[in-house]
Tab-separated table of C-alpha atoms and ligand atoms in Angstrom:
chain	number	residue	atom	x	y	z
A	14	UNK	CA	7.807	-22.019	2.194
A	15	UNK	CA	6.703	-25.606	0.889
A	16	UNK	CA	9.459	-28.351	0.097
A	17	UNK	CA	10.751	-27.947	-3.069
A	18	UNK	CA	13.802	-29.246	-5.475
A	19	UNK	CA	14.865	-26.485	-7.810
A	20	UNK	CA	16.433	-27.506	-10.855
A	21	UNK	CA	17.699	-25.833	-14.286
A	22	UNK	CA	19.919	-27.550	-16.561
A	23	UNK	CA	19.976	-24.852	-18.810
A	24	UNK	CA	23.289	-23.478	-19.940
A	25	UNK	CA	23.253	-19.658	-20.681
A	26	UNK	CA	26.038	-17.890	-22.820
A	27	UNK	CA	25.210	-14.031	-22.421
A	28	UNK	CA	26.387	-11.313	-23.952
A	29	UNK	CA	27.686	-9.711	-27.230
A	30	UNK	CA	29.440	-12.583	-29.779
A	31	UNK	CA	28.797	-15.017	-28.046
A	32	UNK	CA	26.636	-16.617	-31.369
A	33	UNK	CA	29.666	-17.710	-32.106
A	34	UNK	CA	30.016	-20.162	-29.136
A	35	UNK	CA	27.343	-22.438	-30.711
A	36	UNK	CA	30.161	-24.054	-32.269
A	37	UNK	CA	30.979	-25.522	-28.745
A	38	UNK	CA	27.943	-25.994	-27.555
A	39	UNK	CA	26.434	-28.763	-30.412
A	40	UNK	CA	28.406	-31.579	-31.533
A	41	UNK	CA	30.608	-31.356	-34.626
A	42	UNK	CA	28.370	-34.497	-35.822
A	43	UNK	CA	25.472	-32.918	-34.854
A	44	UNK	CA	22.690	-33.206	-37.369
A	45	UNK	CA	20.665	-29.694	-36.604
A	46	UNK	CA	17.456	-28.267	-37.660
A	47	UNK	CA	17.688	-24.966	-37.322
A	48	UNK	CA	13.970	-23.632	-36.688
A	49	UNK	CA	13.170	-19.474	-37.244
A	50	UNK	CA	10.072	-17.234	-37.795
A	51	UNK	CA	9.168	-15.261	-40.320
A	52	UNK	CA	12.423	-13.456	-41.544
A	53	UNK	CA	13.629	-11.643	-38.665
A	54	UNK	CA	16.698	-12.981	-38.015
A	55	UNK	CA	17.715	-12.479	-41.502
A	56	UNK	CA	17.066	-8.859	-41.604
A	57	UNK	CA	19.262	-8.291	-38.197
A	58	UNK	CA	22.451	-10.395	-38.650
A	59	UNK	CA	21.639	-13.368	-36.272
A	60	UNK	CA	21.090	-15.646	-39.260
A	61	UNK	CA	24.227	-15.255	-40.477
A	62	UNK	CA	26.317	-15.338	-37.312
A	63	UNK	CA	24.511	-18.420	-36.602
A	64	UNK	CA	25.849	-19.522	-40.029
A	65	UNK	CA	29.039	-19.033	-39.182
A	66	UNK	CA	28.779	-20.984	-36.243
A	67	UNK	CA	27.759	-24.389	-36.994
A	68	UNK	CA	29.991	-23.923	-40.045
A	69	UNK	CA	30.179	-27.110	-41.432
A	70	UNK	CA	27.772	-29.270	-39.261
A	71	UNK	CA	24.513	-30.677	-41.828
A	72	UNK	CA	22.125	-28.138	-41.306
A	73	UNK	CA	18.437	-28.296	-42.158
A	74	UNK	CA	16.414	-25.044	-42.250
A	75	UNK	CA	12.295	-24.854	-41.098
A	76	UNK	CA	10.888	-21.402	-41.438
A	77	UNK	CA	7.903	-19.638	-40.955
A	78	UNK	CA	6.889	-20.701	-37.108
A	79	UNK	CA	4.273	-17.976	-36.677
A	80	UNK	CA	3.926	-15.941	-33.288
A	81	UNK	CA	1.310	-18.027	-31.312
A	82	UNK	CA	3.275	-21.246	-33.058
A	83	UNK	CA	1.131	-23.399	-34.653
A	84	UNK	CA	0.523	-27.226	-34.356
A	85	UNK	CA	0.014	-27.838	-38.166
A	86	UNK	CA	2.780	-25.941	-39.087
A	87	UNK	CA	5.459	-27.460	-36.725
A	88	UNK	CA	3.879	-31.007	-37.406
A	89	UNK	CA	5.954	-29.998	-40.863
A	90	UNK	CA	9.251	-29.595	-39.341
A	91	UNK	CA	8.757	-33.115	-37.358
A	92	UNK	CA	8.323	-34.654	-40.932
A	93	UNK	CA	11.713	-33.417	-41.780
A	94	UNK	CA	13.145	-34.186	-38.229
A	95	UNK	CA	12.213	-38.062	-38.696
A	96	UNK	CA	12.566	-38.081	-41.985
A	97	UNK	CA	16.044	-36.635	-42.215
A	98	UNK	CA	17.400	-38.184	-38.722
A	99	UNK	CA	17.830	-34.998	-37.406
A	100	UNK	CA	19.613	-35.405	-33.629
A	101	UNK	CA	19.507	-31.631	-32.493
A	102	UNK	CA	17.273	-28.768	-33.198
A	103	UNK	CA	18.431	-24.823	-33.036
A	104	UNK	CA	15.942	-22.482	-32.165
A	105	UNK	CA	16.499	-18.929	-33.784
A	106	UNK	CA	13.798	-16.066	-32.591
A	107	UNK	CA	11.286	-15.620	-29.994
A	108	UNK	CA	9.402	-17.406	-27.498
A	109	UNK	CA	7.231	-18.856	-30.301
A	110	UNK	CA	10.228	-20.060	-32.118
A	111	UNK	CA	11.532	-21.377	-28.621
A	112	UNK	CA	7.952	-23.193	-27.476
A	113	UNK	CA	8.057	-24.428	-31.210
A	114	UNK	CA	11.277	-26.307	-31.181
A	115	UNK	CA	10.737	-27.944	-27.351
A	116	UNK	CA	6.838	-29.501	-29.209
A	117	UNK	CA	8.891	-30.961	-32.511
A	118	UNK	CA	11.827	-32.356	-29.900
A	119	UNK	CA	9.719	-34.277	-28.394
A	120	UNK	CA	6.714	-34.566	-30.900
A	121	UNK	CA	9.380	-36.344	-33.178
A	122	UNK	CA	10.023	-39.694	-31.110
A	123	UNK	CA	6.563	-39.778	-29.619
A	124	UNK	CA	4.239	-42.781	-30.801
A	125	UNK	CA	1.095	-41.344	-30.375
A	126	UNK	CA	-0.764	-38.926	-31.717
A	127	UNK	CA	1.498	-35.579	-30.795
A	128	UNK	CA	-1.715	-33.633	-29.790
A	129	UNK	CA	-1.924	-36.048	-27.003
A	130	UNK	CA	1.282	-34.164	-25.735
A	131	UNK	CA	-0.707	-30.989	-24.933
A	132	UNK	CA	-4.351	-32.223	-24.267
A	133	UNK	CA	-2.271	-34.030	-21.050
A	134	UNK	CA	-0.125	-30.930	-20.632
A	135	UNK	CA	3.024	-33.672	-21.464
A	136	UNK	CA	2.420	-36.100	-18.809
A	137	UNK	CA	2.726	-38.914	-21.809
A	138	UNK	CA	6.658	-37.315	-22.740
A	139	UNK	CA	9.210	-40.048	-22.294
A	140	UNK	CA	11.656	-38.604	-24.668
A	141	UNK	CA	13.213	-35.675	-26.567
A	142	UNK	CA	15.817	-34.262	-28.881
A	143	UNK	CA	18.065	-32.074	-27.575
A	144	UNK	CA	17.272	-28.144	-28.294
A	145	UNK	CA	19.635	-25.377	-28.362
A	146	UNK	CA	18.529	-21.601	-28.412
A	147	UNK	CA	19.074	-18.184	-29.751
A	148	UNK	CA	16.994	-15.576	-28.049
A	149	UNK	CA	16.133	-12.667	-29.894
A	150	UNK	CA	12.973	-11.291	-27.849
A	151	UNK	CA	13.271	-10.934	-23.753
A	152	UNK	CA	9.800	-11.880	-22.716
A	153	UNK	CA	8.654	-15.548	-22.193
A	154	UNK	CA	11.536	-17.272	-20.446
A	155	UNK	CA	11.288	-19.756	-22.976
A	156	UNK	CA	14.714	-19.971	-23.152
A	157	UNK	CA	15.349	-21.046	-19.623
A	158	UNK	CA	12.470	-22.934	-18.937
A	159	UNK	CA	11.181	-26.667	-19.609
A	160	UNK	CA	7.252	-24.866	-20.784
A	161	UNK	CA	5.952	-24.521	-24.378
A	162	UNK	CA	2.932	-22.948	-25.439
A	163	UNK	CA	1.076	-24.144	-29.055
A	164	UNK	CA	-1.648	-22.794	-30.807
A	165	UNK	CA	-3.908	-24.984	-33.424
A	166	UNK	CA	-5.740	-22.532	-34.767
A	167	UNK	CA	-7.589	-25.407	-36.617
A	168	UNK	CA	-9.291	-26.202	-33.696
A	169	UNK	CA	-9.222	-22.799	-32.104
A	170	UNK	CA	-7.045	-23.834	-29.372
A	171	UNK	CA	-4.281	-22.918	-27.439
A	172	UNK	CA	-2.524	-25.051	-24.873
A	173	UNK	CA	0.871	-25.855	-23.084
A	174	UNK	CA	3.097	-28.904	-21.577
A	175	UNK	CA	5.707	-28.525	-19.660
A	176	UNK	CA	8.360	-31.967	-19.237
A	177	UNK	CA	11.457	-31.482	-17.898
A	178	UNK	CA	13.224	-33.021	-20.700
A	179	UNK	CA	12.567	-30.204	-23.056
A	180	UNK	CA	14.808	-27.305	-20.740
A	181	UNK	CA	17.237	-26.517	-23.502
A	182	UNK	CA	20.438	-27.752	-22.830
A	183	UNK	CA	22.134	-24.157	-24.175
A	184	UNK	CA	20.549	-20.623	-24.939
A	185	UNK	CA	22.365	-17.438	-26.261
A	186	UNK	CA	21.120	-14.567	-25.272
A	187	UNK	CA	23.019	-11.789	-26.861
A	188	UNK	CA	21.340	-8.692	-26.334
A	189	UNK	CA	22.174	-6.793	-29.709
A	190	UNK	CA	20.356	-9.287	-31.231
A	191	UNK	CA	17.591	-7.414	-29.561
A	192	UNK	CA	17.942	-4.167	-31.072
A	193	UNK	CA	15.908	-4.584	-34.181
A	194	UNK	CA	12.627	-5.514	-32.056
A	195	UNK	CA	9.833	-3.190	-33.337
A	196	UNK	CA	8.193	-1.664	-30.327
A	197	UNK	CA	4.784	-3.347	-30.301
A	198	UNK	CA	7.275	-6.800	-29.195
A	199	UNK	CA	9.651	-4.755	-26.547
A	200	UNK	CA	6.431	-3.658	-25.064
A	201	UNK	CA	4.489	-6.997	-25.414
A	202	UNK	CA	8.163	-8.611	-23.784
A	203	UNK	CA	7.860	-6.253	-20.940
A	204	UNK	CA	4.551	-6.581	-20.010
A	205	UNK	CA	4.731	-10.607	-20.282
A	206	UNK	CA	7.938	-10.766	-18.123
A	207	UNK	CA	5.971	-8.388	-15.529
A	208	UNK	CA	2.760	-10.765	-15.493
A	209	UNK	CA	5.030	-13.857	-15.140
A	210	UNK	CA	6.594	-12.377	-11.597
A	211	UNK	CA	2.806	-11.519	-10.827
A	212	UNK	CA	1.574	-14.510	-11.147
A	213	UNK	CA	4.008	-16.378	-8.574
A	214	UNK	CA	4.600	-13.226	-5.971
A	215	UNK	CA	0.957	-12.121	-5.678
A	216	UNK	CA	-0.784	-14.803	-4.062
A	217	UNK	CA	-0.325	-15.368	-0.500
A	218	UNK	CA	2.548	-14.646	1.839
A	219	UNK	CA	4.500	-17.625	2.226
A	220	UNK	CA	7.399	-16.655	4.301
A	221	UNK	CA	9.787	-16.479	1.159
A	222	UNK	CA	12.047	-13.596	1.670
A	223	UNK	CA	14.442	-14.381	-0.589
A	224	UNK	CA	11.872	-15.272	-3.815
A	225	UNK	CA	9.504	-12.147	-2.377
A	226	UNK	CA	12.496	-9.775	-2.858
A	227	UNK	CA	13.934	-11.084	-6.021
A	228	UNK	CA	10.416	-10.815	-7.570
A	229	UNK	CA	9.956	-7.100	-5.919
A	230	UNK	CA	12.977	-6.652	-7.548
A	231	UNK	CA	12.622	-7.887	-11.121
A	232	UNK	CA	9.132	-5.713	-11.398
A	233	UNK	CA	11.153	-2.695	-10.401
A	234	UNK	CA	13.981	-3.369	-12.278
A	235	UNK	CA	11.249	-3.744	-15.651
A	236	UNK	CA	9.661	-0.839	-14.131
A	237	UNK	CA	12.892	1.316	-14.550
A	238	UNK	CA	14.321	-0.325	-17.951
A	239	UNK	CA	11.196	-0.688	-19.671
A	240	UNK	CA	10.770	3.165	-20.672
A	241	UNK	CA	14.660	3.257	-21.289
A	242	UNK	CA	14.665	0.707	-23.955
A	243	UNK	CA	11.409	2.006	-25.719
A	244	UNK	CA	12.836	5.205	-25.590
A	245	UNK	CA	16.789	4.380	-26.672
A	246	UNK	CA	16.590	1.055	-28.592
A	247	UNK	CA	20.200	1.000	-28.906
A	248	UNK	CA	20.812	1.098	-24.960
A	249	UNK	CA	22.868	-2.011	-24.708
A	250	UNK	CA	22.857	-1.415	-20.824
A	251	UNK	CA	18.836	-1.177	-20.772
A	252	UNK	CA	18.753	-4.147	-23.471
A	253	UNK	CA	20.658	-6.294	-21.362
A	254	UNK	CA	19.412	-5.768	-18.087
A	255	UNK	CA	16.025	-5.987	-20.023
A	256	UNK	CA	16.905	-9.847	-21.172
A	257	UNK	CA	18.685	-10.709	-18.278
A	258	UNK	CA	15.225	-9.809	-16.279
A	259	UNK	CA	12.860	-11.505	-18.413
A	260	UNK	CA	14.653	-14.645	-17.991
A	261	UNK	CA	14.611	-14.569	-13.854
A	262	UNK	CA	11.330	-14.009	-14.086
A	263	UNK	CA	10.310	-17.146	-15.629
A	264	UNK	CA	13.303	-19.713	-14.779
A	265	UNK	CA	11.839	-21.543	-11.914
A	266	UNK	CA	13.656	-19.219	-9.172
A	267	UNK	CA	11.272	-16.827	-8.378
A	268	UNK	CA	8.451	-19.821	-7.532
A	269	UNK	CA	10.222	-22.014	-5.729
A	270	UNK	CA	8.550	-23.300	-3.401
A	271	UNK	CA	5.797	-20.614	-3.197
A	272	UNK	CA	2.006	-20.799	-3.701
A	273	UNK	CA	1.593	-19.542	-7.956
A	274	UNK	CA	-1.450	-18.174	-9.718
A	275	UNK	CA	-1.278	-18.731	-13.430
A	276	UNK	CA	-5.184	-17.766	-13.882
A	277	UNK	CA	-4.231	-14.694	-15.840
A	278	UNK	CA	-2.199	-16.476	-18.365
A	279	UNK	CA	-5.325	-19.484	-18.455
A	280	UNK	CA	-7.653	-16.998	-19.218
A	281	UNK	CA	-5.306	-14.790	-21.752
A	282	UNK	CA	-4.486	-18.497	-23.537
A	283	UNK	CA	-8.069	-18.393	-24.417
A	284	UNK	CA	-7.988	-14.910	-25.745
A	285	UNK	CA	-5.765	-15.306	-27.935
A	286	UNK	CA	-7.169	-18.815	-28.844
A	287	UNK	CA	-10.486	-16.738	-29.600
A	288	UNK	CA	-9.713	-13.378	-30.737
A	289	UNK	CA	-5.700	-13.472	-32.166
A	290	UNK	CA	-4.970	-10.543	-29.653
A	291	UNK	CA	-0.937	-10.764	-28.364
A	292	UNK	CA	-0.141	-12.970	-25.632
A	293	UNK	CA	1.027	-10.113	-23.345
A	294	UNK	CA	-1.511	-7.731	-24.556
A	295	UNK	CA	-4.604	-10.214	-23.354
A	296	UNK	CA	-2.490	-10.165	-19.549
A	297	UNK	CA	-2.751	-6.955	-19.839
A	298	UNK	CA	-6.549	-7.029	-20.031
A	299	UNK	CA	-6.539	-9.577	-17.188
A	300	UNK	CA	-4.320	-8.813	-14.650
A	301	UNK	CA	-5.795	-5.354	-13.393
A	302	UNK	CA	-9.084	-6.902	-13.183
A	303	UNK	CA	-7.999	-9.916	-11.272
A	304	UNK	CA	-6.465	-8.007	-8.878
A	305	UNK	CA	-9.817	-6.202	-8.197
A	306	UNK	CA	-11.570	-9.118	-7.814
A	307	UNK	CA	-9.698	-11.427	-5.896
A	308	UNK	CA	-8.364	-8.068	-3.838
A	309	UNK	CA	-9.492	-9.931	-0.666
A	310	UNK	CA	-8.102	-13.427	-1.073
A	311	UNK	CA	-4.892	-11.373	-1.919
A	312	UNK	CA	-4.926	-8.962	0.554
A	313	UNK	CA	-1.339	-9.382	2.059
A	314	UNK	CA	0.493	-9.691	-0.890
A	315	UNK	CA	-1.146	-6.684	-2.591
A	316	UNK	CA	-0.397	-4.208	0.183
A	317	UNK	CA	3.232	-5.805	0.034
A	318	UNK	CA	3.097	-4.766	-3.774
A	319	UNK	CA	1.739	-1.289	-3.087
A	320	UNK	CA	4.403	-0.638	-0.358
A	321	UNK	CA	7.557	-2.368	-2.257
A	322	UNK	CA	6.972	-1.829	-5.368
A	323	UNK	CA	4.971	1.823	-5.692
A	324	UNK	CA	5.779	3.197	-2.658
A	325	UNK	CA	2.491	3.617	-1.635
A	326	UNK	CA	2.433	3.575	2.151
A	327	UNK	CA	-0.432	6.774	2.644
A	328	UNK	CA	-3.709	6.279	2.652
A	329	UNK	CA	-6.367	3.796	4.139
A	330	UNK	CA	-5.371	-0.370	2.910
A	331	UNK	CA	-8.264	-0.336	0.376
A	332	UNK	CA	-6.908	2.862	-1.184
A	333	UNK	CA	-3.181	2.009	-1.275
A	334	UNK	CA	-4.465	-1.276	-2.488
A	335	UNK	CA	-7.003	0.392	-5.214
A	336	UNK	CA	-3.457	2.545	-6.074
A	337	UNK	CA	-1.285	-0.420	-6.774
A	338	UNK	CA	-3.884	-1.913	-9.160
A	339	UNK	CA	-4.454	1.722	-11.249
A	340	UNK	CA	-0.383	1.584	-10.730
A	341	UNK	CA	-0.705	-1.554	-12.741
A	342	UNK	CA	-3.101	-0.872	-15.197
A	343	UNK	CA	-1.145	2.517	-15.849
A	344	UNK	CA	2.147	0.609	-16.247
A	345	UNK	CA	0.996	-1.295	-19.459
A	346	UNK	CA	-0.568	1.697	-20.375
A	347	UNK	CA	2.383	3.654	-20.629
A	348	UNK	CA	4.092	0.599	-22.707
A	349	UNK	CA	1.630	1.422	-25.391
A	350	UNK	CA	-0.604	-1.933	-23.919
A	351	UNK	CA	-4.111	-1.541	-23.582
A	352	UNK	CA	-6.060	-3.126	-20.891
A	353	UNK	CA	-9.390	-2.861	-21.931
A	354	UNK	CA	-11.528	-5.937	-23.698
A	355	UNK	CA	-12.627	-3.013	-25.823
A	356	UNK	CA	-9.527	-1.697	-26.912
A	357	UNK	CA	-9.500	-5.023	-28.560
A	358	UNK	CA	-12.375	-4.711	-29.915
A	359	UNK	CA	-13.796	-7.764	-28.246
A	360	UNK	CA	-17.386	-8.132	-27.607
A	361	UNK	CA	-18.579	-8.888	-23.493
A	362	UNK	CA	-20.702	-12.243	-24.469
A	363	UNK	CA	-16.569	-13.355	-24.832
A	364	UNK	CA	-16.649	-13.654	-21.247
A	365	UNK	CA	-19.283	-16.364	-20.753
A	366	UNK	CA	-17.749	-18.221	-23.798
A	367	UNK	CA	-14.417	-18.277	-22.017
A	368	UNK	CA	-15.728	-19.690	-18.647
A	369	UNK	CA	-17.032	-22.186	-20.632
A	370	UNK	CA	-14.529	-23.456	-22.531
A	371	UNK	CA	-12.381	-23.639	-19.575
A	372	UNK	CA	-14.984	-25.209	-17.543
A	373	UNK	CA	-14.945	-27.744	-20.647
A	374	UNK	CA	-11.780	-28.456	-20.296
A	375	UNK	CA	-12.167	-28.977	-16.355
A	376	UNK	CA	-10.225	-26.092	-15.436
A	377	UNK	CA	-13.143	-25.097	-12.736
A	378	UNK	CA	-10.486	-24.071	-9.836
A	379	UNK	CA	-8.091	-21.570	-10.917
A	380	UNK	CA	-5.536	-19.260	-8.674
A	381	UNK	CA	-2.992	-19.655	-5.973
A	382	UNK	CA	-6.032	-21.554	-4.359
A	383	UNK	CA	-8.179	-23.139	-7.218
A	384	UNK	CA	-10.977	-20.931	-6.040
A	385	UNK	CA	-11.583	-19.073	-9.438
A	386	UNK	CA	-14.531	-21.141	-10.810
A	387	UNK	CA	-16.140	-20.199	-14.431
A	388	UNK	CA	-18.208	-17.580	-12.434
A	389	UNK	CA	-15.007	-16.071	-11.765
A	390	UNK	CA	-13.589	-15.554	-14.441
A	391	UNK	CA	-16.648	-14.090	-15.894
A	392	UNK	CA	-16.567	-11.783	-13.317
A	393	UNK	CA	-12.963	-11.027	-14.367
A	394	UNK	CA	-13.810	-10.315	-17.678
A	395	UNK	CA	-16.804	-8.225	-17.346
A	396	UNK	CA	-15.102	-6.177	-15.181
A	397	UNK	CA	-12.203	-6.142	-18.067
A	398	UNK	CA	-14.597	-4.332	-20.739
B	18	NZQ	O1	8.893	-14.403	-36.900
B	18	NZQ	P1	9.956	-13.379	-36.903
B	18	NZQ	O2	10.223	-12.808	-38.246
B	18	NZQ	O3	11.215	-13.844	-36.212
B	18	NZQ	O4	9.393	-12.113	-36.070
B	18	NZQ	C1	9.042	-12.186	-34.693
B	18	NZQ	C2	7.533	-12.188	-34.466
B	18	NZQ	O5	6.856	-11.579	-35.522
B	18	NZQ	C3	9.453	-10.885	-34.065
B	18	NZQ	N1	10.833	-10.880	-33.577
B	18	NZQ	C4	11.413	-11.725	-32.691
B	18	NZQ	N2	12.680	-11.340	-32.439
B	18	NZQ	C5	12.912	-10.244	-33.198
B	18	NZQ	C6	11.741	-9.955	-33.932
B	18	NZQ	N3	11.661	-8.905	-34.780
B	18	NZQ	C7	12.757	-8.121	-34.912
B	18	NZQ	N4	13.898	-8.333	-34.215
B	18	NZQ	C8	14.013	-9.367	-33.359
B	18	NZQ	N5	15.146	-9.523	-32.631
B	18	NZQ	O6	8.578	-10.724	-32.958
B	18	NZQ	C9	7.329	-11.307	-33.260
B	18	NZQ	C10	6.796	-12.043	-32.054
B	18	NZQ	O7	7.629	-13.112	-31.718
B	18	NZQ	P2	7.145	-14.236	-30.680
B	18	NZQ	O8	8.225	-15.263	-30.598
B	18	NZQ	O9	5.778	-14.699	-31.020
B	18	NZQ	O10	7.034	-13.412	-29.313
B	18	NZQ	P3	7.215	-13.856	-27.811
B	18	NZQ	O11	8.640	-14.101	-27.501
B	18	NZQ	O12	6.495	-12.843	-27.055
B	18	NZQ	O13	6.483	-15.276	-27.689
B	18	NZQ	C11	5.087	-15.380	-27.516
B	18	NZQ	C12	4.682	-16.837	-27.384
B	18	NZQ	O14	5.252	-17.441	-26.206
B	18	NZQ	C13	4.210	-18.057	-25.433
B	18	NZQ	C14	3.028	-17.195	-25.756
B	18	NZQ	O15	1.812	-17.822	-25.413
B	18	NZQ	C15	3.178	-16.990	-27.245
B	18	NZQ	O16	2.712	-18.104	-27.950
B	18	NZQ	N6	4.615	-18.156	-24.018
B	18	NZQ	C16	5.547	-19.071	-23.673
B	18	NZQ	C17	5.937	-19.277	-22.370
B	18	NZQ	C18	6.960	-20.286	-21.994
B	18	NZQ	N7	7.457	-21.070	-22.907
B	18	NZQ	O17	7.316	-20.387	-20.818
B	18	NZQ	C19	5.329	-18.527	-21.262
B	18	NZQ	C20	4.592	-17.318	-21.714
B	18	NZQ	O18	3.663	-17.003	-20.713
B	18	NZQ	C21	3.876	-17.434	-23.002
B	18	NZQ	O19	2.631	-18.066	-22.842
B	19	ZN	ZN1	3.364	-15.093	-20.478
């Protein structure tokens, strides 16, 4: 296990109500955009108990950040935050509402051009609002983590920053406010949350017992609640255990101090940069076929997957390993994912053109040990069709 300093400011407030404890958690001066999707939140409640809350703080409202948020259209809410010296900003929604509010934060007091902010993945962030969050969709860890992820589709890009300054300082994550996800985005939530304890337990062993079991754990534990909640939206139980997962999985714990992967999610940026699929429907894709091909540099970790995880302890090491990946594959399946380029209807030649786009952008050494070059990941996604 490598040196490491683990640290999350990030205040959570779980459970039923607790909405209502936003009026703690912000200033009573507080000047507050609140930023939302499309209309969810109004159609399940959230909006108004989040009304209620900040009762009579000033309250601006943006709407319309898009899934896959989108640099032109947050650029918007920026205008508003500098124009109408806004001091706090209140996410409302998903991880796309989430990533959205940590760009404006700290878009709005940067000098530069805010674009700059995700071409240098936020090395140039001195400074940020504060952000406070409602989670509505388990899935990105968004709400407990300093990462967001923008799209600008004008360019046909997708990138991310991560700066410490944008953790938010509070998130709510009330489970109920869960129950009116359609199931295309309890599935996509799933199989996100599952790919983000991939991509820092399957690497190499690292003598981390306590971050190798508490990832075994979270997979099982979305393994187990995963069918429940597709099958029984209104399973508070499965809904919270559900939320409470998807945020371990992506809070810092889990890869501390441990080698981490990430190619999966490089490569699924750039297919939904390309081809608008979901973001946890391209890992989907991915992920099976990356464990095929880089079976021998993950060797150790994958027969620690078969045997943990699945069970699988019969059978030769190349089969038990070959039965944790088909595990895998059969997983999303079952969540109503599919994991073929295909099913997408995506075209092969998309594998050369994403090699070369990340080789453009100089990511040539991808994985736990930068040895997925362009080649690679063309191999990946050929064998992906
Ligand atoms: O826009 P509204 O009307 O709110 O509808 C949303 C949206 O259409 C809907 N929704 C959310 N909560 C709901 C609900 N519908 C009914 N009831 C509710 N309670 O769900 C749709 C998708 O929402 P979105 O926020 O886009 O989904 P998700 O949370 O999966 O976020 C995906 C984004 O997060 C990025 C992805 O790349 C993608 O852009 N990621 C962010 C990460 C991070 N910050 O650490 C890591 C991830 O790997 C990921 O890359
Ligand atoms: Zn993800």
């Amino acid at each position: 296990m490598d040196n490491f300093t683990f640290h999350n400011p990030t205040r959570l407030l779980f459970g039923r109500g607790q909405i209502a404890a936003l009026d703690q958690e912000l200033p009573a001066d507080a000047r507050v955009l609140l930023l939302a999707g499309g209309g969810s939140i109004k159609t399940n409640g959230v909006y108004t108990q989040a009304q209620k809350a900040l009762g009579a703080r000033v309250v601006f409202e943006f709407w319309g950040v898009e899934a896959n948020p989108d640099f032109d259209t947050l650029m918007r809410a920026v205008e508003i935050v500098r124009r109408e010296k806004i001091d706090w900003i209140l996410a409302v929604g998903g991880g796309s509402v989430l990533d959205g509010a940590k760009f404006v934060a700290a878009a709005a007091p940067y000098s530069g051009d805010p674009w700059e902010i995700l071409t240098t993945f936020g090395k140039n962030v001195r400074s940020a609002l504060p952000i406070g969050a409602i989670l509505t969709l388990p899935a990105t860890g968004s709400e407990a983590n300093a990462a967001s992820v923008i799209s600008r589709r004008a360019l046909k890009e997708k990138l991310a920053f991560i700066h410490p300054l944008v953790f938010p300082r509070f998130s709510v994550l009330d489970p109920e406010t869960t129950f009116s996800l359609p199931e295309r985005q309890v599935a996509n939530g799933i199989g996100d949350a599952f790919c983000h304890v991939m991509e820092q337990y399957l690497t190499y062993p690292a003598e981390a017992a306590v971050q190798d079991r508490f990832a075994e754990s979270i997979l099982k534990i979305l393994v187990e609640v995963g069918p429940v909640t597709l099958a029984q939206p209104k399973n508070y139980a499965a809904r919270a255990n559900l939320v409470w997962a998807a945020t371990w999985a992506l809070n810092g714990a889990i890869g501390a101090g441990v080698p981490q992967d990430w190619a999966t999610h490089m490569i699924g940026h750039e297919l939904t940069a390309l081809h608008d699929i979901d973001h946890a429907r391209t890992l989907a894709v991915v992920l099976p076929s990356l464990l095929h091909v880089q079976r021998a540099a993950k060797r150790g970790k994958l027969l620690q997957y078969a045997e943990r995880v699945w069970g699988l302890t019969e059978g030769s090491e190349d089969a038990r390993i070959d039965a944790a990946i088909a595990k895998t594959r059969a997983f999303y399946e079952s969540l109503g994912i599919k994991t073929r380029l295909s099913d997408y209807g995506v075209k092969i030649d998309t594998a050369a053109e994403v090699a070369r786009r990340l080789q453009a952008r100089g990511a040539t050494g991808l994985g736990e040990r930068g040895e997925i070059t362009p080649a690679k990941v063309e191999e990946i996604l050929r064998r992906a069709a």
